[in-house]
Amino acid sequence: MLKTDEQTYLNFINGKWKASNSAEVKKNTNPANKEDVVGFVQKSTLADLNEAVEAAKGAKDGWHKLSGDARGKYLYKVANVLESRLEDIATTLTREMGKTLPEARGETARGVAILRYYAGEGLREIGNVIPSTDSEGLMFTTRTPLGVVGVITPWNFPVAIPIWKMAPALIYGNTVVIKPASEAAVTCAKVIECFAEAGIPEGVVNMVTGSGSVIGQGIAEHPDINGVTFTGSNAVGKQIGQTALARGAKYQLEMGGKNPVIVAEDADLDLAVKATISGGLSSTGQKCTATSRVLVHKAVYDEFKQKLLSQIEKLTVGDGLGTQNWMGPCSSESQLNTVLSYIEKGKEEGATLLLGGNRLMDSEHESGYFIEPTVFENVTPKMTISQEEIFGPVLALTKVDSFEEAIQLANDVEFGLSASIFTNNIQKMLAFINDIEVGMVRVNAETAGVELQAPFGGMKNSSSHSREQGRAAIEFFTSIKTVFIK
Ligand code: NAP
Ligand code: MG
């Protein structure tokens, strides 16, 4: 494997590791300790991207001609390599974006499972026979790949998201050019090393690192990229969707969330507290499905609040590599500053700060971007912290008078990714399932938590209304051909 030195990661184009022709690199450091250099990645140019797209275009017919079984065998090999490197890759993930090592190991293991799930897809049905009105005709559907797929991913799941996009793209016969998030590009480069080590044919998988405004935008605009799959913020996603639409390319966007949990008067409060903490604060709140609004019935509000605060006070914050730490840092200085500015807005607009709210600056924490788990109450629907995605460990509590008010507030945001309710009442469960405007509906379970074999995605401004993962992925990564034979 060609590397200029052990800390410098190259682009992967047409089966070879290649430096960018910019001759510039970006330094990625550890958000738990900014002195720790995780690695350097290429600051690529459009010329690098063009070369990668050319390679993917050149490889697509050969890859599509293989049987699904043969493509699946490559994915099984990638899964085995990733599994053998799990500890190294999980450690890199923790050092590069901060989530704790158990979370990073879980994410990497999920990557292995996703690869195996889609490897099996190579042998499953891809069409239906439909009765024709012509008794001498045979009519059926089959599926064909898009061709070259551009993959643009965020930093918060730098192993799982690239894999849950690339694995279905590949099994259904597409070739791929991926641009990972700059802040977590070393981790993604190590995932791509697993594809290389598994012997994926030249040009089938290509990675080009670089800025969103150059390489990301370049993918959205490239005339030879037939589909673009994106996960990230709403502002960027909308722009990518419009660019892809204007040139007739298929696109898929998974974006932000403002996910509520409803705690009904008959809820199991201990369960609800546990799920609110796990959903809201694990991964330092940096999940698109993170719980951020907590809507609690007035009859149980005080008891719930006391239980919640007493549990959160016990949480330990520190370097995710340390086994004693439950919550790691914010992923970057700019992320930390964004979260702190939302906390200031919450205070200014009249919410009551119950817990946390500060950057941790003692000797154990000063070299990283650590923040206290933070809880507000008296949060009203029009406040900024009720409406905008914070992407940090901040919970906003609101006392509600009724179940109907809780549902109304839960839906009163532009997002619609995930929502949960805690209740043992079947009527409330059914009403919630019916009335809640989200793609991921969770009953007596935290808002975060998805299973790779089930469709994943949002409603409203959280998504382009497509779904990823499970068998649903086939809808984006293929086109249907309706065939009639006489
Ligand atoms: P982001 O800023 O939108 O970045 C996502 C990706 O887009 C990165 O690779 C980024 O590159 C690239 N990009 C930036 N500007 C671009 C442009 N003008 N054109 C094309 N690409 C561009 O999002 P993020 O800060 O990495 O991630 C956090 C967001 O992702 C949150 O909103 C979160 O809710 C969302 N998210 C959603 C899901 C979901 O499934 N719904 C899952 C996880 C995260 P650079 O890194 O080089 O800037
Ligand atoms: Mg960003």
Coordinates of C-alpha atoms and ligand atoms in Angstrom, one line a residue:
M1 CA 0.0 0.0 0.0
L2 CA 1.6 3.2 -1.2
K3 CA 1.8 5.9 1.5
T4 CA 4.2 8.8 1.6
D5 CA 4.5 8.3 5.3
E6 CA 2.4 6.4 7.9
Q7 CA 0.3 9.4 8.8
T8 CA -0.6 10.6 5.3
Y9 CA -3.6 9.2 3.6
L10 CA -4.0 9.3 -0.2
N11 CA -6.9 9.3 -2.5
F12 CA -7.9 5.9 -3.9
I13 CA -8.5 6.1 -7.7
N14 CA -8.7 3.2 -10.1
G15 CA -7.3 0.7 -7.6
K16 CA -4.3 2.9 -6.7
W17 CA -3.4 5.2 -3.8
K18 CA -2.6 8.6 -5.3
A19 CA -1.6 12.0 -3.9
S20 CA -3.7 14.9 -5.0
N21 CA -2.2 17.1 -7.7
S22 CA -2.7 20.0 -5.4
A23 CA 0.3 18.7 -3.3
E24 CA -1.6 20.0 -0.2
V25 CA -2.9 18.1 2.8
K26 CA -5.3 18.7 5.7
K27 CA -4.3 17.8 9.3
N28 CA -6.9 16.0 11.3
T29 CA -6.5 16.2 15.1
N30 CA -8.1 14.5 18.1
P31 CA -11.0 16.5 19.5
A32 CA -10.3 15.1 23.0
N33 CA -6.7 16.3 22.7
K34 CA -5.7 18.7 20.0
E35 CA -2.0 17.8 20.3
D36 CA -2.7 14.3 19.0
V37 CA -2.4 14.2 15.2
V38 CA -4.6 11.5 13.7
G39 CA -3.4 11.9 10.2
F40 CA -3.2 14.0 7.0
V41 CA -5.6 13.7 4.1
Q42 CA -5.4 15.1 0.6
K43 CA -6.9 18.5 -0.3
S44 CA -8.0 17.3 -3.7
T45 CA -8.9 19.3 -6.8
L46 CA -11.5 18.9 -9.5
A47 CA -8.8 17.2 -11.6
D48 CA -8.5 14.4 -9.0
L49 CA -12.3 14.1 -8.9
N50 CA -12.5 13.9 -12.7
E51 CA -9.9 11.1 -12.7
A52 CA -11.9 9.2 -10.1
V53 CA -15.2 9.6 -12.1
E54 CA -13.4 8.5 -15.2
A55 CA -12.2 5.3 -13.4
A56 CA -15.7 4.6 -12.0
K57 CA -17.2 5.1 -15.5
G58 CA -14.6 2.8 -17.0
A59 CA -15.3 0.1 -14.5
K60 CA -19.1 0.2 -14.5
D61 CA -19.9 -2.2 -17.3
G62 CA -17.5 -4.9 -16.2
W63 CA -18.9 -4.7 -12.6
H64 CA -22.5 -4.8 -13.7
K65 CA -21.8 -7.8 -15.9
L66 CA -20.7 -9.8 -12.9
S67 CA -23.4 -11.9 -11.2
G68 CA -24.9 -10.6 -8.0
D69 CA -23.3 -13.6 -6.3
A70 CA -19.9 -12.6 -7.5
R71 CA -20.3 -9.0 -6.4
G72 CA -21.6 -10.3 -3.0
K73 CA -18.4 -12.4 -2.6
Y74 CA -16.4 -9.2 -2.7
L75 CA -18.5 -7.6 0.0
Y76 CA -18.1 -10.7 2.2
K77 CA -14.3 -10.3 1.8
V78 CA -14.5 -6.6 2.7
A79 CA -16.6 -7.5 5.8
N80 CA -13.9 -10.0 6.9
V81 CA -11.1 -7.5 6.5
L82 CA -13.0 -4.9 8.3
E83 CA -13.8 -7.3 11.1
S84 CA -10.1 -8.2 11.4
R85 CA -9.2 -4.5 11.7
L86 CA -12.1 -3.6 14.0
E87 CA -10.0 -2.5 16.9
D88 CA -7.6 -0.3 14.8
I89 CA -10.5 1.3 12.9
A90 CA -12.6 1.9 16.0
T91 CA -9.7 3.5 17.8
T92 CA -9.0 5.8 14.8
L93 CA -12.7 6.7 14.8
T94 CA -12.6 7.6 18.5
R95 CA -9.4 9.7 18.0
E96 CA -10.7 11.4 15.0
M97 CA -14.3 12.4 15.9
G98 CA -14.5 11.8 19.7
K99 CA -17.2 9.2 20.3
T100 CA -16.3 6.7 23.0
L101 CA -14.5 3.5 22.1
P102 CA -17.5 1.2 22.9
E103 CA -19.6 3.4 20.6
A104 CA -16.9 3.3 17.9
R105 CA -16.6 -0.5 18.2
G106 CA -20.4 -0.8 17.9
E107 CA -20.4 1.3 14.8
T108 CA -17.6 -0.6 13.2
A109 CA -19.3 -3.9 14.0
R110 CA -22.4 -2.5 12.4
G111 CA -20.4 -1.8 9.3
V112 CA -19.4 -5.4 9.1
A113 CA -23.0 -6.5 9.5
I114 CA -24.2 -4.1 6.8
L115 CA -21.6 -5.5 4.3
R116 CA -22.8 -9.0 5.0
Y117 CA -26.5 -8.1 4.8
Y118 CA -25.9 -6.5 1.3
A119 CA -23.6 -9.3 0.2
G120 CA -26.6 -11.6 0.6
E121 CA -28.7 -9.2 -1.5
G122 CA -26.8 -10.4 -4.5
L123 CA -28.8 -13.6 -4.5
R124 CA -32.3 -12.2 -3.8
E125 CA -35.1 -11.4 -6.3
I126 CA -35.0 -8.1 -8.1
G127 CA -38.3 -8.1 -10.0
N128 CA -41.8 -9.4 -10.4
V129 CA -43.9 -11.1 -13.0
I130 CA -47.0 -9.1 -13.8
P131 CA -49.9 -10.7 -15.7
S132 CA -50.3 -9.2 -19.2
T133 CA -53.6 -8.6 -20.8
D134 CA -52.0 -10.4 -23.8
S135 CA -52.3 -14.1 -23.1
E136 CA -49.2 -14.7 -25.3
G137 CA -47.1 -12.1 -23.6
L138 CA -44.7 -12.4 -20.7
M139 CA -44.4 -9.2 -18.7
F140 CA -41.9 -8.7 -15.8
T141 CA -39.8 -6.1 -14.1
T142 CA -36.0 -6.2 -13.6
R143 CA -33.6 -3.7 -12.2
T144 CA -30.6 -2.0 -13.6
P145 CA -27.9 0.0 -11.8
L146 CA -27.7 3.8 -12.1
G147 CA -24.1 3.7 -13.3
V148 CA -21.7 5.9 -11.3
V149 CA -22.9 6.9 -7.8
G150 CA -21.4 9.9 -5.9
V151 CA -21.4 9.4 -2.1
I152 CA -21.1 12.4 0.2
T153 CA -21.0 11.6 3.9
P154 CA -21.0 13.4 7.3
W155 CA -18.4 13.1 10.1
N156 CA -20.7 11.7 12.8
F157 CA -20.8 8.1 11.6
P158 CA -17.7 7.9 9.5
V159 CA -17.7 4.1 9.2
A160 CA -21.3 3.1 9.1
I161 CA -22.7 5.8 6.8
P162 CA -20.1 5.3 4.0
I163 CA -20.8 1.6 4.2
W164 CA -24.6 1.8 4.3
K165 CA -24.4 3.8 1.1
M166 CA -21.6 2.0 -0.7
A167 CA -22.6 -1.6 0.0
P168 CA -26.1 -1.3 -1.6
A169 CA -24.7 0.8 -4.4
L170 CA -22.1 -1.9 -5.2
I171 CA -24.3 -5.0 -4.8
Y172 CA -26.9 -3.6 -7.3
G173 CA -24.1 -3.1 -9.8
N174 CA -23.1 0.6 -9.5
T175 CA -19.5 1.9 -9.2
V176 CA -18.7 4.5 -6.5
V177 CA -16.9 7.8 -6.0
I178 CA -17.0 8.8 -2.3
K179 CA -16.1 12.1 -0.7
P180 CA -16.1 11.6 3.1
A181 CA -16.5 14.5 5.6
S182 CA -13.2 16.3 5.9
E183 CA -13.2 16.1 9.7
A184 CA -13.3 12.3 9.7
A185 CA -11.6 11.4 6.4
V186 CA -8.8 9.3 8.0
T187 CA -11.4 6.9 9.4
C188 CA -13.1 6.6 6.0
A189 CA -9.7 6.1 4.3
K190 CA -9.2 3.1 6.6
V191 CA -12.6 1.7 5.5
I192 CA -11.5 2.1 1.9
E193 CA -8.3 0.3 2.7
C194 CA -10.5 -2.7 3.6
F195 CA -12.1 -2.6 0.1
A196 CA -8.6 -2.4 -1.4
E197 CA -7.3 -5.3 0.7
A198 CA -10.3 -7.4 -0.3
G199 CA -9.2 -7.0 -4.0
I200 CA -12.2 -5.0 -5.2
P201 CA -11.7 -4.6 -9.0
E202 CA -10.0 -1.4 -10.2
G203 CA -12.3 1.6 -10.5
V204 CA -15.3 0.1 -8.7
V205 CA -14.6 2.0 -5.5
N206 CA -12.8 5.4 -5.6
M207 CA -12.3 7.9 -2.7
V208 CA -11.4 11.5 -3.2
T209 CA -11.0 13.6 0.0
G210 CA -11.3 17.4 0.0
S211 CA -13.6 20.3 0.8
G212 CA -17.3 20.1 0.4
S213 CA -17.4 23.3 -1.7
V214 CA -14.9 21.8 -4.2
I215 CA -15.2 18.0 -4.3
G216 CA -18.8 17.8 -2.8
Q217 CA -20.1 20.4 -5.2
G218 CA -18.1 18.8 -8.0
I219 CA -19.9 15.5 -7.4
A220 CA -23.3 17.2 -7.5
E221 CA -22.4 18.9 -10.8
H222 CA -20.5 16.1 -12.5
P223 CA -22.2 15.1 -15.8
D224 CA -20.9 11.5 -15.5
I225 CA -22.3 10.9 -12.0
N226 CA -25.7 9.4 -12.4
G227 CA -26.8 9.4 -8.8
V228 CA -25.8 11.3 -5.7
T229 CA -26.5 10.0 -2.2
F230 CA -25.9 12.5 0.6
T231 CA -26.2 12.6 4.4
G232 CA -25.5 15.8 6.3
S233 CA -27.0 19.2 7.0
N234 CA -30.2 20.7 5.5
A235 CA -28.5 23.7 3.9
V236 CA -26.0 21.6 2.0
G237 CA -28.4 18.8 1.2
K238 CA -30.9 21.2 -0.4
Q239 CA -28.2 22.7 -2.6
I240 CA -27.0 19.3 -3.7
G241 CA -30.6 18.2 -4.5
Q242 CA -31.2 21.3 -6.7
T243 CA -27.9 20.8 -8.5
A244 CA -28.5 17.2 -9.2
L245 CA -32.1 17.8 -10.3
A246 CA -31.1 20.5 -12.7
R247 CA -28.9 18.1 -14.6
G248 CA -31.3 15.2 -14.4
A249 CA -29.4 13.0 -11.9
K250 CA -31.1 10.9 -9.3
Y251 CA -30.5 12.2 -5.7
Q252 CA -31.1 11.1 -2.2
L253 CA -30.8 13.3 0.9
E254 CA -30.8 12.4 4.6
M255 CA -30.6 15.5 6.7
G256 CA -31.2 16.9 10.2
G257 CA -33.7 16.2 13.0
K258 CA -35.2 17.8 16.0
N259 CA -36.4 14.6 17.6
P260 CA -38.9 14.6 20.5
V261 CA -39.6 12.1 23.2
I262 CA -43.1 12.2 24.8
V263 CA -43.4 11.0 28.4
A264 CA -47.1 10.2 29.0
E265 CA -48.6 10.2 32.5
D266 CA -48.6 6.4 32.6
A267 CA -45.0 6.0 31.4
D268 CA -42.4 3.7 33.0
L269 CA -40.4 6.7 34.2
D270 CA -37.2 4.8 34.8
L271 CA -37.2 3.4 31.3
A272 CA -38.1 6.9 29.9
V273 CA -35.2 8.5 31.8
K274 CA -32.7 5.9 30.6
A275 CA -33.8 6.3 27.0
T276 CA -33.8 10.1 27.1
I277 CA -30.2 10.1 28.4
S278 CA -29.0 7.5 25.9
G279 CA -31.0 9.0 23.0
G280 CA -30.0 12.6 23.8
L281 CA -26.5 12.5 25.2
S282 CA -24.7 9.4 23.8
S283 CA -22.3 10.3 21.0
T284 CA -22.3 13.8 22.7
G285 CA -25.8 14.4 21.1
Q286 CA -24.2 14.3 17.6
K287 CA -26.7 11.9 15.9
C288 CA -29.3 12.9 13.4
T289 CA -31.7 10.8 15.5
A290 CA -30.6 12.3 18.9
T291 CA -33.4 13.2 21.3
S292 CA -33.5 16.9 21.8
R293 CA -37.0 17.8 23.0
V294 CA -38.6 16.2 26.0
L295 CA -42.3 16.7 26.3
V296 CA -43.5 15.5 29.7
H297 CA -47.1 15.2 31.1
K298 CA -47.6 17.6 34.0
A299 CA -48.7 14.7 36.3
V300 CA -45.3 13.1 36.2
Y301 CA -43.1 16.1 35.3
D302 CA -41.5 16.7 38.7
E303 CA -40.7 13.1 39.3
F304 CA -39.3 12.6 35.8
K305 CA -37.2 15.7 36.1
Q306 CA -35.7 14.7 39.4
K307 CA -34.8 11.2 38.1
L308 CA -33.4 12.6 34.9
L309 CA -31.2 15.2 36.6
S310 CA -29.9 12.8 39.2
Q311 CA -28.8 10.3 36.5
I312 CA -27.2 12.9 34.3
E313 CA -25.2 14.3 37.2
K314 CA -23.5 10.9 37.4
L315 CA -22.3 10.9 33.8
T316 CA -18.6 11.1 33.2
V317 CA -17.2 13.2 30.4
G318 CA -13.7 12.8 29.0
D319 CA -11.5 11.2 26.3
G320 CA -13.5 8.5 24.6
L321 CA -10.5 6.2 24.8
G322 CA -10.7 6.2 28.6
T323 CA -12.9 3.3 29.8
Q324 CA -14.3 5.4 32.7
N325 CA -15.8 8.1 30.4
W326 CA -19.4 7.8 29.3
M327 CA -19.4 10.9 27.0
G328 CA -16.7 12.2 24.7
P329 CA -16.0 15.7 23.4
C330 CA -17.7 17.7 20.6
S331 CA -16.2 16.6 17.3
S332 CA -14.5 19.9 16.6
E333 CA -13.9 23.4 18.0
S334 CA -16.5 24.9 15.6
Q335 CA -19.1 22.2 16.7
L336 CA -18.4 23.1 20.4
N337 CA -18.8 26.8 19.6
T338 CA -22.1 26.2 17.8
V339 CA -23.4 24.2 20.8
L340 CA -22.3 26.9 23.2
S341 CA -24.0 29.6 21.1
Y342 CA -27.3 27.6 21.2
I343 CA -27.0 27.4 25.0
E344 CA -26.6 31.2 25.1
K345 CA -29.7 31.6 22.9
G346 CA -31.7 29.4 25.2
K347 CA -30.8 31.5 28.2
E348 CA -31.4 34.8 26.3
E349 CA -34.8 33.7 25.1
G350 CA -35.9 32.8 28.6
A351 CA -35.4 29.1 29.1
T352 CA -34.3 28.0 32.5
L353 CA -30.9 26.3 32.6
L354 CA -31.1 23.4 35.1
L355 CA -27.8 21.6 34.5
G356 CA -24.5 22.1 32.7
G357 CA -24.2 24.7 30.0
N358 CA -20.4 25.2 30.2
R359 CA -17.3 24.1 28.4
L360 CA -15.1 22.0 30.6
M361 CA -11.7 23.7 31.1
D362 CA -10.1 21.9 34.1
S363 CA -6.7 20.2 33.5
E364 CA -8.2 16.9 32.4
H365 CA -10.4 18.6 29.7
E366 CA -8.7 21.8 28.6
S367 CA -6.9 20.3 25.6
G368 CA -10.2 19.0 24.1
Y369 CA -13.6 20.3 23.1
F370 CA -15.6 19.0 26.1
I371 CA -18.9 20.3 27.2
E372 CA -21.2 19.5 30.2
P373 CA -24.4 17.6 29.5
T374 CA -27.0 20.4 29.5
V375 CA -30.6 20.5 30.5
F376 CA -33.1 23.4 30.0
E377 CA -36.7 23.6 31.3
N378 CA -39.5 26.1 30.6
V379 CA -38.7 25.7 26.9
T380 CA -41.5 27.1 24.8
P381 CA -42.2 26.1 21.2
K382 CA -41.0 29.3 19.4
M383 CA -37.6 29.3 21.1
T384 CA -34.6 28.7 18.9
I385 CA -33.6 25.6 21.0
S386 CA -37.1 24.2 20.3
Q387 CA -36.8 24.6 16.6
E388 CA -33.2 24.2 15.3
E389 CA -31.0 21.2 15.4
I390 CA -28.2 21.7 18.0
F391 CA -26.2 18.6 17.4
G392 CA -24.9 18.6 21.0
P393 CA -25.6 17.2 24.4
V394 CA -28.5 19.6 25.2
L395 CA -32.0 18.5 26.3
A396 CA -35.0 20.9 26.3
L397 CA -37.8 20.0 28.7
T398 CA -41.4 21.2 28.3
K399 CA -44.3 20.4 30.6
V400 CA -47.5 19.6 28.7
D401 CA -51.1 19.4 29.9
S402 CA -52.3 16.6 27.7
F403 CA -51.3 13.9 25.2
E404 CA -52.9 16.0 22.4
E405 CA -50.7 19.0 23.3
A406 CA -47.6 16.7 23.3
I407 CA -48.4 15.5 19.8
Q408 CA -49.1 19.0 18.5
L409 CA -45.7 20.3 19.9
A410 CA -43.9 17.2 18.7
N411 CA -45.0 18.0 15.1
D412 CA -44.4 21.7 15.4
V413 CA -41.0 21.7 13.7
E414 CA -39.7 21.7 10.2
F415 CA -38.0 18.3 10.7
G416 CA -39.5 14.8 10.8
L417 CA -36.8 12.2 11.4
S418 CA -37.5 10.3 14.6
A419 CA -39.8 10.5 17.6
S420 CA -40.6 8.3 20.6
I421 CA -43.3 7.9 23.2
F422 CA -43.2 6.3 26.6
T423 CA -46.6 4.9 27.5
N424 CA -48.3 1.6 28.4
N425 CA -51.6 2.7 26.9
I426 CA -52.5 1.0 23.6
Q427 CA -54.8 3.9 22.5
K428 CA -52.0 6.4 23.0
M429 CA -49.5 4.2 21.2
L430 CA -51.8 3.9 18.2
A431 CA -52.7 7.6 18.1
F432 CA -49.0 8.4 18.2
I433 CA -48.1 6.0 15.4
N434 CA -50.9 7.6 13.3
D435 CA -50.4 11.3 14.0
I436 CA -46.6 11.7 14.5
E437 CA -44.9 13.2 11.4
V438 CA -41.6 11.3 11.3
G439 CA -40.1 8.4 9.4
M440 CA -38.8 6.6 12.5
V441 CA -41.6 5.9 15.1
R442 CA -40.4 4.5 18.4
V443 CA -42.6 3.3 21.2
N444 CA -41.0 2.7 24.6
A445 CA -37.6 3.0 23.0
E446 CA -35.1 5.8 22.4
T447 CA -35.3 8.0 19.3
A448 CA -31.8 7.0 18.3
G449 CA -31.3 3.3 17.4
V450 CA -31.8 1.9 13.9
E451 CA -31.6 -1.6 12.6
L452 CA -29.7 -2.1 9.3
Q453 CA -32.3 -4.5 7.8
A454 CA -35.1 -1.9 8.2
P455 CA -35.9 1.2 6.1
F456 CA -34.4 4.4 7.5
G457 CA -35.2 8.0 6.7
G458 CA -37.3 11.0 7.5
M459 CA -40.3 13.1 6.5
K460 CA -40.7 16.9 6.0
N461 CA -37.3 18.7 5.9
S462 CA -35.3 15.7 7.2
S463 CA -35.2 13.9 3.9
S464 CA -35.7 13.8 0.2
H465 CA -38.5 11.3 1.2
S466 CA -36.4 8.3 0.0
R467 CA -35.3 5.6 2.3
E468 CA -31.9 4.0 3.0
Q469 CA -30.9 0.6 4.5
G470 CA -32.7 -2.7 4.4
R471 CA -34.3 -3.7 1.1
A472 CA -35.5 -0.1 0.7
A473 CA -32.1 0.8 -0.6
I474 CA -32.8 -0.9 -3.9
E475 CA -35.2 1.9 -4.8
F476 CA -32.5 4.6 -4.9
F477 CA -29.6 2.5 -6.3
T478 CA -31.5 0.9 -9.2
S479 CA -34.0 1.8 -11.9
I480 CA -36.9 -0.4 -12.8
K481 CA -37.2 -1.8 -16.3
T482 CA -40.6 -3.1 -17.3
V483 CA -40.2 -5.8 -19.9
F484 CA -42.8 -7.3 -22.2
I485 CA -42.0 -10.3 -24.4
K486 CA -44.3 -11.6 -27.1
Ligands
NAP1 P1 -22.5 18.9 6.3 O1 -21.8 20.1 6.7 O2 -23.7 19.1 5.5 O3 -21.5 18.0 5.6 C1 -21.9 16.7 5.0 C2 -21.0 16.4 3.8 O4 -21.3 17.4 2.8 C3 -19.5 16.5 4.1 O5 -18.8 15.6 3.4 C4 -19.2 17.9 3.6 O6 -17.8 18.1 3.3 C5 -20.1 18.0 2.4 N1 -20.3 19.4 1.9 C6 -20.2 20.5 2.6 N2 -20.5 21.6 1.8 C7 -20.8 21.1 0.6 C8 -21.3 21.7 -0.6 N3 -21.4 23.0 -0.8 N4 -21.6 20.8 -1.7 C9 -21.4 19.5 -1.5 N5 -21.0 18.9 -0.4 C10 -20.7 19.7 0.7 O7 -23.0 18.1 7.6 P2 -22.0 17.6 8.8 O8 -21.7 18.8 9.6 O9 -20.9 16.8 8.3 O10 -23.0 16.6 9.6 C11 -23.9 16.9 10.5 C12 -25.3 16.9 9.8 O11 -25.6 15.7 9.3 C13 -26.4 17.2 10.8 O12 -27.4 18.1 10.3 C14 -27.1 15.8 11.0 O13 -28.4 15.8 11.4 C15 -26.9 15.2 9.6 N6 -27.0 13.8 9.7 C16 -28.1 13.2 9.1 C17 -28.3 11.8 9.2 C18 -29.5 11.2 8.6 O14 -29.4 10.0 8.2 N7 -30.6 11.8 8.5 C19 -27.3 11.0 9.7 C20 -26.1 11.6 10.2 C21 -26.0 13.0 10.2 P3 -16.8 18.8 4.3 O15 -16.7 17.8 5.4 O16 -15.5 18.8 3.6 O17 -17.4 20.1 4.7
MG2 MG -20.2 20.8 8.3

